[in-house]
Coordinates of C-alpha atoms in Angstrom, one line a residue:
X1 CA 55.4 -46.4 15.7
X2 CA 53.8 -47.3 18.7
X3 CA 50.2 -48.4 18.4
X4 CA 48.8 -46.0 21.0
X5 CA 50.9 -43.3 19.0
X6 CA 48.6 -44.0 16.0
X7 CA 45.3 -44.4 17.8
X8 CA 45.8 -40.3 19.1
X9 CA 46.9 -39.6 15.9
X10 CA 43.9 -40.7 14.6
X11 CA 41.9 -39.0 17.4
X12 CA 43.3 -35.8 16.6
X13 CA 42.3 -36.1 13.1
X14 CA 38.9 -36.7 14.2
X15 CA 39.3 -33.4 16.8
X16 CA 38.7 -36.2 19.5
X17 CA 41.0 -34.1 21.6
X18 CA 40.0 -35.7 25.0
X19 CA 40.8 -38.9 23.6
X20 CA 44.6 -37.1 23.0
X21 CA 44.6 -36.3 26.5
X22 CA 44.5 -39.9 27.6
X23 CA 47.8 -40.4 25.4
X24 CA 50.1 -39.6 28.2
X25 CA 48.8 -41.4 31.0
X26 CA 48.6 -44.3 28.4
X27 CA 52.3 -44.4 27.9
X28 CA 53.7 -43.5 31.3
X29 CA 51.8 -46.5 32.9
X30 CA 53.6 -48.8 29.8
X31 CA 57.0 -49.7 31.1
X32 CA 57.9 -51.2 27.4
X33 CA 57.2 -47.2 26.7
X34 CA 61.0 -45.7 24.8
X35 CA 62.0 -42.3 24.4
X36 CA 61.3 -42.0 21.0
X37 CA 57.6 -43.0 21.9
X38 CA 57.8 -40.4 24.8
X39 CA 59.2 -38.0 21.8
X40 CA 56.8 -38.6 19.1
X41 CA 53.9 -38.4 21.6
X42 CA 55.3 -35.0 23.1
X43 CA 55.4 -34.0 19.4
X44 CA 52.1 -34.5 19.0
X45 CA 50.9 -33.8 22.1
X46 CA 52.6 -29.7 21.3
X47 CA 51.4 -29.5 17.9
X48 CA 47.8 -29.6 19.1
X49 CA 48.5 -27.0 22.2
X50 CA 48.7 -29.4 24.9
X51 CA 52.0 -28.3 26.2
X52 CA 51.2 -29.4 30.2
X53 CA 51.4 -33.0 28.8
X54 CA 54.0 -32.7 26.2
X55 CA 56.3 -31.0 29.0
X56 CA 55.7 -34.2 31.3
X57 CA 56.3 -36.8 28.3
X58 CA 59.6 -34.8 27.4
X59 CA 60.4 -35.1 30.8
X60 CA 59.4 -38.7 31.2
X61 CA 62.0 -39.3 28.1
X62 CA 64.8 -37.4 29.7
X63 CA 64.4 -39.3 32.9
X64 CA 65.1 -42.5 31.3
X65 CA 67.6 -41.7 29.3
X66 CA 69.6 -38.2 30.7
X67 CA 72.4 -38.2 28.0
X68 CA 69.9 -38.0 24.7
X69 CA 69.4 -34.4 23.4
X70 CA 66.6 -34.8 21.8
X71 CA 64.3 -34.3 25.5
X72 CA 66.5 -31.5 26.8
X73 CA 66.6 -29.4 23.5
X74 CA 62.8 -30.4 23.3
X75 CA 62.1 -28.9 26.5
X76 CA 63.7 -25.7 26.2
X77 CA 61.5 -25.3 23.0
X78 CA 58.7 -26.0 24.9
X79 CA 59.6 -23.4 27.5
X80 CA 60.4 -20.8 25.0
X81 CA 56.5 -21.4 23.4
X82 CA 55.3 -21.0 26.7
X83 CA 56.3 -17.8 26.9
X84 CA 58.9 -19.1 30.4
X85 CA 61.7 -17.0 28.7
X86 CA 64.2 -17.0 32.0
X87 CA 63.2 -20.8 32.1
X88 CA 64.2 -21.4 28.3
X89 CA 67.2 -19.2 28.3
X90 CA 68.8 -21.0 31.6
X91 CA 68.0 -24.5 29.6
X92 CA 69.5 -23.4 26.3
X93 CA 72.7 -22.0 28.5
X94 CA 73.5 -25.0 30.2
X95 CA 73.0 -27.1 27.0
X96 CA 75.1 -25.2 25.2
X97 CA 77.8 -24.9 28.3
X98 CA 77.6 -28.8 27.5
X99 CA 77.7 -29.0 24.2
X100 CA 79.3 -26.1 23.2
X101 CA 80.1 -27.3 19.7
X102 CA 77.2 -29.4 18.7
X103 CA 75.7 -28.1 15.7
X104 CA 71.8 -28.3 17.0
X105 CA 72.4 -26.5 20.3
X106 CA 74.3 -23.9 18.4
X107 CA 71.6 -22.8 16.1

């Protein structure tokens, strides 16, 4: 796991939440940075209500690599918790018009 990963995981144990906040900027200005870093940090980033930067590392993760699910279904979640319903249904409709029979976009 990525050491900056671990360090806000840490923070948000300690309810350092603006030390959370940095996590993002952290990892967009890395350009060693992967997906699944982008991924994990998005995860984190949600599970403590901070959805504004979760949506941009998501986003960050789709834009360098477009063909891996995990982003796109990610996002659609996202916009679903945040209440964007017309904005989650038109993401879960063209991933499913894409991948009509993969069993995650399915469900």
């Amino acid at each position: 796991m990525n050491p900056r990963i671990q360090q806000a995981q840490t923070q948000a144990a300690r309810a350092d939440f603006t030390g959370l906040q940095t996590l993002y900027p952290q990892l967009s200005a890395d350009p060693a940075v992967t997906p699944n870093d982008l991924l994990d940090a998005g995860a984190l980033l949600a599970q403590f209500g901070f959805l504004r930067q979760a949506q941009s590392c998501y986003q960050h993760a789709l834009d360098q690599d477009p063909q891996d699910l995990r982003p796109q279904v990610n996002l659609a979640n996202l916009a679903r918790d945040r209440g964007e319903h017309a904005r989650s249904r038109q993401a879960y409709a063209e991933l499913q018009q894409h991948y009509p029979d993969h069993p995650v976009i399915r469900r």
